[in-house]
Short mmCIF file of C-alpha atoms in Angstrom, two decimals:
data_model
loop_
_atom_site.label_atom_id
_atom_site.label_comp_id
_atom_site.label_asym_id
_atom_site.label_seq_id
_atom_site.Cartn_x
_atom_site.Cartn_y
_atom_site.Cartn_z
CA ASN A 1 13.11 -2.81 -5.17
CA ALA A 2 15.41 -2.10 -2.82
CA ASN A 3 15.87 -5.25 -0.60
CA THR A 4 18.90 -6.51 2.26
CA GLY A 5 18.60 -10.00 3.98
CA ILE A 6 20.32 -12.88 5.08
CA ALA A 7 19.54 -16.09 5.33
CA VAL A 8 21.30 -19.39 6.50
CA GLY A 9 24.56 -19.33 3.19
CA ILE A 10 22.71 -16.25 1.01
CA ALA A 11 22.57 -12.90 1.95
CA SER A 12 21.37 -10.52 -0.33
CA ASN A 13 21.34 -6.48 -0.63
CA ILE A 14 20.00 -4.47 -3.16
CA CYS A 15 20.15 -0.77 -3.44
CA SER A 16 16.70 1.78 -4.35
CA PHE A 17 16.58 3.36 -7.58
CA ASN A 18 14.99 5.62 -9.34
CA LEU A 19 11.22 5.17 -10.46
CA ARG A 20 11.62 7.26 -13.34
CA GLU A 21 14.59 6.22 -14.31
CA ILE A 22 13.83 2.26 -13.66
CA CYS A 23 10.13 2.78 -16.14
CA GLU A 24 12.70 4.49 -19.18
CA THR A 25 15.36 1.67 -18.57
CA THR A 26 12.85 -0.90 -18.91
CA ALA A 27 11.42 -0.09 -21.62
CA ALA A 28 14.21 0.75 -23.69
CA LEU A 29 15.20 -2.69 -23.02
CA ILE A 30 12.20 -4.00 -24.49
CA ARG A 31 12.14 -2.08 -27.65
CA ASP A 32 15.98 -2.88 -27.90
CA PRO A 33 18.32 -5.37 -26.11
CA ASP A 34 21.12 -3.31 -27.10
CA HIS A 35 20.29 -0.51 -24.80
CA ASP A 36 23.15 1.50 -22.94
CA ILE A 37 21.40 1.01 -19.53
CA LYS A 38 23.65 4.07 -17.98
CA SER A 39 22.19 6.59 -20.57
CA THR A 40 19.15 6.32 -18.82
CA LEU A 41 19.95 4.77 -15.36
CA PRO A 42 23.03 6.53 -14.34
CA ALA A 43 23.72 5.41 -10.79
CA PRO A 44 21.24 4.46 -7.51
CA ASP A 45 19.26 6.89 -5.76
CA PHE A 46 19.00 6.61 -2.19
CA THR A 47 15.56 7.72 -0.81
CA GLY A 48 17.34 9.62 2.02
CA GLY A 49 19.73 12.02 -0.30
CA CYS A 50 23.49 12.42 0.70
CA GLN A 51 25.82 11.98 -2.44
CA ILE A 52 27.50 9.37 -4.67
CA ILE A 53 30.79 8.95 -4.99
CA TYR A 54 30.97 8.32 -8.86
CA ASP A 55 33.21 5.59 -10.09
CA GLU A 56 32.64 4.14 -13.31
CA ASN A 57 34.87 1.26 -12.69
CA VAL A 58 32.48 0.46 -9.30
CA ILE A 59 29.50 1.23 -11.21
CA ASN A 60 30.54 -1.30 -14.60
CA GLN A 61 30.94 -3.98 -11.96
CA VAL A 62 27.71 -3.56 -10.03
CA TYR A 63 25.49 -2.96 -13.12
CA GLU A 64 27.84 -6.23 -14.95
CA THR A 65 28.08 -8.71 -11.91
CA GLY A 66 25.48 -7.01 -9.15
CA ARG A 67 28.30 -6.84 -6.87
CA GLY A 68 30.81 -4.53 -5.75
CA SER A 69 30.68 -1.42 -3.05
CA ILE A 70 29.57 2.01 -3.19
CA LYS A 71 31.22 5.51 -2.34
CA LEU A 72 27.89 7.40 -0.47
CA ARG A 73 28.77 10.56 1.46
CA ALA A 74 26.47 12.77 3.65
CA LYS A 75 25.45 16.05 2.25
CA TYR A 76 26.19 19.61 4.44
CA VAL A 77 25.77 23.30 4.47
CA TYR A 78 27.61 25.95 6.43
CA ASP A 79 25.50 28.96 8.44
CA LYS A 80 27.60 31.14 8.95
CA SER A 81 25.43 33.22 11.06
CA ALA A 82 25.79 30.91 13.74
CA ASN A 83 29.25 29.20 12.65
CA CYS A 84 27.79 26.11 12.03
CA ILE A 85 27.33 23.16 10.45
CA ASP A 86 23.82 21.92 9.00
CA ILE A 87 24.06 17.74 8.06
CA LEU A 88 21.03 17.31 5.92
CA SER A 89 20.87 13.87 4.66
CA ILE A 90 23.71 10.63 5.06
CA PRO A 91 24.51 7.68 3.83
CA ALA A 92 22.08 4.72 3.65
CA THR A 93 23.76 2.55 5.85
CA THR A 94 24.14 4.38 8.69
CA THR A 95 21.84 6.59 11.44
CA CYS A 96 22.15 9.89 13.46
CA GLU A 97 22.81 8.47 16.77
CA VAL A 98 26.02 6.45 15.34
CA ILE A 99 27.42 9.84 13.95
CA ILE A 100 27.08 11.79 16.80
CA GLU A 101 27.97 9.11 18.57
CA LYS A 102 31.17 8.24 17.28
CA VAL A 103 31.82 12.94 17.22
CA ILE A 104 31.83 12.51 20.57
CA ASP A 105 34.41 10.02 21.21
CA LEU A 106 36.15 11.88 18.64
CA VAL A 107 36.42 15.28 20.55
CA LYS A 108 36.67 12.98 24.26
CA GLN A 109 40.12 11.77 23.16
CA GLY A 110 40.86 15.01 21.03
CA LYS A 111 41.36 13.89 17.69
CA VAL A 112 38.90 16.70 16.86
CA LYS A 113 39.63 19.80 18.59
CA GLU A 114 36.89 22.19 16.24
CA ILE A 115 33.72 21.13 17.94
CA SER A 116 32.19 22.88 20.58
CA ASP A 117 28.23 20.94 20.12
CA ILE A 118 26.50 19.22 17.70
CA ARG A 119 22.80 17.64 18.73
CA ASP A 120 20.01 15.76 16.15
CA GLU A 121 17.74 18.66 14.82
CA THR A 122 15.35 16.10 13.24
CA GLY A 123 11.82 17.24 13.04
CA ILE A 124 9.21 17.59 10.65
CA ASP A 125 11.61 19.16 8.17
CA GLY A 126 13.64 16.25 7.76
CA LEU A 127 16.64 14.97 9.04
CA LYS A 128 19.07 17.18 10.75
CA ILE A 129 22.16 17.10 12.27
CA THR A 130 23.71 20.00 13.63
CA ILE A 131 27.72 20.95 14.95
CA ASP A 132 28.52 23.83 16.11
CA LEU A 133 32.04 25.17 15.77
CA LYS A 134 34.84 27.34 17.84
CA ARG A 135 36.07 30.42 16.66
CA GLY A 136 38.13 30.79 13.24
CA ILE A 137 37.37 27.17 12.11
CA ASP A 138 37.17 26.10 8.36
CA ALA A 139 34.04 23.97 8.39
CA ASP A 140 34.79 22.04 4.77
CA LYS A 141 38.30 20.66 5.95
CA LEU A 142 36.93 19.82 9.08
CA MET A 143 33.70 17.81 7.38
CA THR A 144 37.08 16.13 5.26
CA LYS A 145 37.75 14.98 8.68
CA LEU A 146 34.42 13.60 9.73
CA TYR A 147 34.47 12.09 6.19
CA ARG A 148 37.19 9.97 7.18
CA PHE A 149 37.15 9.60 10.88
CA THR A 150 33.02 9.18 10.47
CA THR A 151 30.18 7.12 8.31
CA LEU A 152 29.42 10.47 7.85
CA GLU A 153 30.81 8.78 4.35
CA ASP A 154 30.20 4.59 4.11
CA SER A 155 30.32 2.15 1.53
CA TYR A 156 27.17 0.35 0.45
CA ALA A 157 27.83 -3.16 -0.30
CA CYS A 158 25.72 -4.33 -3.47
CA ASN A 159 24.72 -7.87 -3.17
CA PHE A 160 21.90 -8.63 -6.30
CA ASN A 161 20.81 -11.67 -4.90
CA VAL A 162 17.45 -12.87 -6.32
CA LEU A 163 15.96 -15.85 -6.75
CA ILE A 164 15.07 -16.98 -9.76
CA ALA A 165 12.38 -20.36 -10.28
CA GLY A 166 13.78 -21.25 -6.45
CA SER A 167 16.97 -20.27 -6.98
CA PRO A 168 19.18 -18.38 -6.04
CA LYS A 169 21.79 -16.57 -8.67
CA VAL A 170 23.70 -12.76 -8.11
CA LEU A 171 22.05 -10.80 -11.57
CA GLY A 172 23.39 -7.30 -12.97
CA ILE A 173 20.76 -4.60 -13.91
CA ARG A 174 20.48 -5.80 -17.68
CA GLN A 175 19.97 -9.97 -16.93
CA ILE A 176 17.66 -8.85 -13.64
CA LEU A 177 15.36 -6.33 -16.40
CA GLU A 178 15.21 -9.14 -18.66
CA GLU A 179 13.84 -11.47 -16.42
CA TRP A 180 11.16 -9.29 -14.86
CA THR A 181 10.08 -9.08 -18.70
CA ALA A 182 9.80 -12.27 -18.94
CA TRP A 183 7.75 -12.52 -15.42
CA ARG A 184 5.55 -9.32 -16.64
CA THR A 185 5.21 -11.00 -19.72
CA ASP A 186 3.66 -14.39 -18.61
CA SER A 187 1.92 -12.27 -16.13
CA VAL A 188 0.56 -10.12 -18.51
CA LYS A 189 -0.47 -13.21 -20.87
CA ARG A 190 -2.41 -14.95 -18.17
CA ARG A 191 -4.72 -11.28 -17.50
CA ILE A 192 -5.27 -11.56 -21.09
CA PHE A 193 -6.43 -15.33 -21.05
CA PHE A 194 -8.03 -14.51 -17.73
CA VAL A 195 -10.43 -11.79 -19.77
CA LEU A 196 -10.82 -13.74 -22.94
CA GLY A 197 -12.28 -16.59 -20.92
CA LYS A 198 -14.95 -14.05 -19.50
CA LYS A 199 -15.63 -12.64 -22.00
CA LYS A 200 -16.00 -16.18 -23.94
CA GLU A 201 -17.82 -16.88 -21.35
CA LYS A 202 -20.67 -14.18 -21.25
CA LEU A 203 -20.91 -14.89 -25.56
CA HIS A 204 -22.12 -18.04 -25.05
CA LEU A 205 -24.67 -16.68 -23.01
CA LEU A 206 -26.05 -14.28 -25.20
CA LYS A 207 -26.16 -16.53 -28.04
CA GLY A 208 -28.10 -19.02 -26.26
CA LEU A 209 -30.39 -16.04 -25.09
CA LYS A 210 -30.52 -14.79 -29.28
CA ARG A 211 -31.66 -17.93 -29.83
CA ILE A 212 -34.73 -17.94 -27.70
CA LEU A 213 -35.67 -14.13 -27.99
CA LEU A 214 -35.90 -14.96 -31.97
CA ASP A 215 -38.85 -16.83 -30.73
CA ILE A 216 -39.61 -15.37 -27.65
CA ASP A 217 -43.75 -16.65 -27.34
CA LYS A 218 -42.29 -20.55 -28.05
CA ALA A 219 -40.17 -20.06 -24.79
CA ILE A 220 -42.66 -18.72 -23.26
CA ARG A 221 -45.62 -21.47 -24.00
CA ILE A 222 -42.60 -24.43 -23.42
CA ILE A 223 -42.31 -23.22 -19.72
CA ARG A 224 -46.21 -22.42 -19.43
CA GLU A 225 -47.08 -26.61 -20.47
CA THR A 226 -44.36 -27.58 -18.48
CA GLU A 227 -45.97 -29.66 -15.27
CA GLU A 228 -42.48 -29.79 -12.63
CA GLU A 229 -39.77 -26.90 -12.87
CA ALA A 230 -37.49 -28.91 -12.39
CA GLU A 231 -38.80 -30.27 -16.42
CA VAL A 232 -38.15 -25.72 -17.77
CA ILE A 233 -34.64 -26.32 -18.03
CA PRO A 234 -34.33 -29.89 -20.77
CA ASN A 235 -37.21 -28.46 -22.09
CA LEU A 236 -35.84 -25.30 -23.24
CA MET A 237 -32.74 -27.03 -23.99
CA ILE A 238 -34.56 -29.42 -26.67
CA GLY A 239 -36.81 -26.46 -27.44
CA PHE A 240 -34.40 -24.83 -29.16
CA GLY A 241 -31.13 -26.53 -29.66
CA ILE A 242 -29.37 -24.68 -26.63
CA ASP A 243 -27.11 -26.28 -23.79
CA GLN A 244 -28.09 -26.17 -19.81
CA VAL A 245 -25.76 -23.34 -19.09
CA GLN A 246 -27.67 -21.19 -21.48
CA ALA A 247 -31.08 -22.52 -20.55
CA GLU A 248 -30.23 -21.63 -16.88
CA TYR A 249 -29.22 -18.35 -17.64
CA VAL A 250 -32.31 -17.55 -20.05
CA ALA A 251 -34.72 -19.29 -17.40
CA GLU A 252 -33.73 -16.43 -14.82
CA ILE A 253 -34.61 -13.23 -17.32
CA LYS A 254 -37.17 -11.86 -15.58
CA LEU A 255 -40.78 -10.64 -17.41
CA ARG A 256 -40.16 -7.19 -17.98
CA ASN A 257 -36.80 -7.44 -20.21
CA ILE A 258 -39.12 -8.88 -22.85
CA ASN A 259 -39.10 -6.21 -24.90
CA LYS A 260 -37.70 -4.69 -27.99
CA GLU A 261 -35.47 -2.48 -26.34
CA TYR A 262 -33.47 -5.36 -24.60
CA ILE A 263 -33.52 -7.92 -27.26
CA LEU A 264 -31.66 -4.95 -29.45
CA LYS A 265 -29.09 -3.86 -26.69
CA ARG A 266 -28.41 -7.93 -26.14
CA VAL A 267 -27.68 -8.06 -29.97
CA ALA A 268 -25.77 -5.31 -30.26
CA GLU A 269 -23.67 -6.15 -27.27
CA THR A 270 -22.79 -9.60 -28.67
CA SER A 271 -21.44 -8.41 -32.13
CA ALA A 272 -19.21 -5.54 -29.48
CA LEU A 273 -17.86 -8.74 -27.86
CA GLN A 274 -17.37 -10.77 -30.82
CA ASP A 275 -14.25 -7.76 -32.02
CA GLU A 276 -13.14 -7.98 -28.21
CA ILE A 277 -12.30 -11.48 -28.57
CA GLU A 278 -10.51 -11.64 -31.80
CA ASP A 279 -8.98 -8.27 -30.22
CA LEU A 280 -7.66 -10.49 -27.10
CA GLU A 281 -6.87 -13.48 -29.58
CA ASP A 282 -5.03 -11.52 -32.32
CA THR A 283 -2.95 -9.61 -28.82
CA LEU A 284 -2.22 -13.52 -27.25
CA ALA A 285 -0.62 -14.22 -30.51
CA LYS A 286 1.81 -11.49 -31.49
CA PRO A 287 4.25 -10.77 -28.89
CA GLY A 288 5.13 -7.30 -30.54
CA ARG A 289 1.28 -5.99 -28.69
CA ILE A 290 2.52 -7.76 -25.62
CA ARG A 291 5.09 -5.81 -25.61
CA LYS A 292 3.63 -2.52 -26.25
CA ILE A 293 1.27 -3.33 -23.56
CA ILE A 294 4.36 -3.68 -20.94
CA ILE A 295 5.76 -0.38 -21.77
CA ASN A 296 2.54 1.56 -21.73
CA GLU A 297 1.56 -0.13 -17.90
CA LEU A 298 5.73 1.63 -17.64
CA GLU A 299 4.52 4.99 -18.99
CA ASP A 300 1.85 4.87 -16.63
CA VAL A 301 3.34 4.02 -13.66
CA LYS A 302 6.01 6.96 -14.63
CA LYS A 303 3.50 9.41 -14.60
CA LYS A 304 1.94 8.54 -11.50
CA TYR A 305 4.29 7.58 -9.18
CA ALA A 306 7.46 8.73 -10.09
CA VAL A 307 9.64 11.46 -7.97
CA PRO A 308 12.61 13.57 -8.55
CA ARG A 309 16.26 11.84 -8.24
CA ARG A 310 16.94 12.60 -5.06
CA THR A 311 20.71 11.34 -4.59
CA GLU A 312 23.51 13.74 -6.32
CA ILE A 313 26.19 12.38 -8.33
CA VAL A 314 29.30 13.48 -7.30
CA TYR A 315 32.36 12.50 -9.91
CA SER A 316 35.79 11.36 -8.25
CA HIS A 317 37.78 13.50 -10.07
CA GLU A 318 35.66 16.12 -9.17
CA MET A 319 36.61 15.52 -5.16
CA PRO A 320 38.83 17.68 -3.20
CA GLU A 321 41.94 16.54 -2.08
CA GLU A 322 42.86 15.88 1.55
CA PRO A 323 44.29 18.20 3.00
CA ASP A 324 47.39 16.62 5.10
CA GLU A 325 47.67 16.23 8.59
CA GLU A 326 48.99 19.39 10.64
#
């Protein structure tokens, strides 16, 4: 989860990643602990879009140590007919107001003379900052200058500081995913154990019911011949060799349910429950089956919630060289 926070002497700054890529990477790591993470998780993915200037050394450092500074830059298009630049996404570390104020300040100082107007046109279609240009201006050269002077190009300082068993630790991607897998394994085990307990309780009740249903006439006779209501449960327990929980369950059965169809259904349910309990116990005993459950759940999350990658990866060697100041 993307997260930014600060406390006394502790800060945390975790960038966002693409959900599909995270699910695929985690599943791959569960299958193979030596999986190459970058093959399925190439870079962070910021929901606001923008571009990541990909530097392999920096990405390696962030992935291995949990610290590093990733360069982000805004995406733009040049509208020739209107002679303007439309900025359609900005780094996650800045805002439209900060960018516009800085550009206005640069124009006032005379450092940027190519701009005639700038305005925020963000609306229902998404973020949009429009910069009107003077005639004969090269849009790409102007943007190179603005990248240098404003937060249209900014750095995201990663600090993957997380709480592990109550203690803060700075971890790399692989370590975080391993910790998550260990926590998830424990969660799945506890869930299965809870379901198993419920099914055992139900089976226990049905076993008591089965004993009664084999001789329903005897059960009715015991209830009819018991003088005090408080003695019904103890008498059923003595008559059929069942415990108090089973006897109370039986005593609550309605008269309309004492028929052949009801009896056959309960007997069949008992058999099915025993099979389910055996399967759950086998799952708890085999780590491989637990891992398979986690992988299947990750696949379900991916199918249900995954969205295409929004942040474009631009490799540093593909970037145009900045022109010298005239």
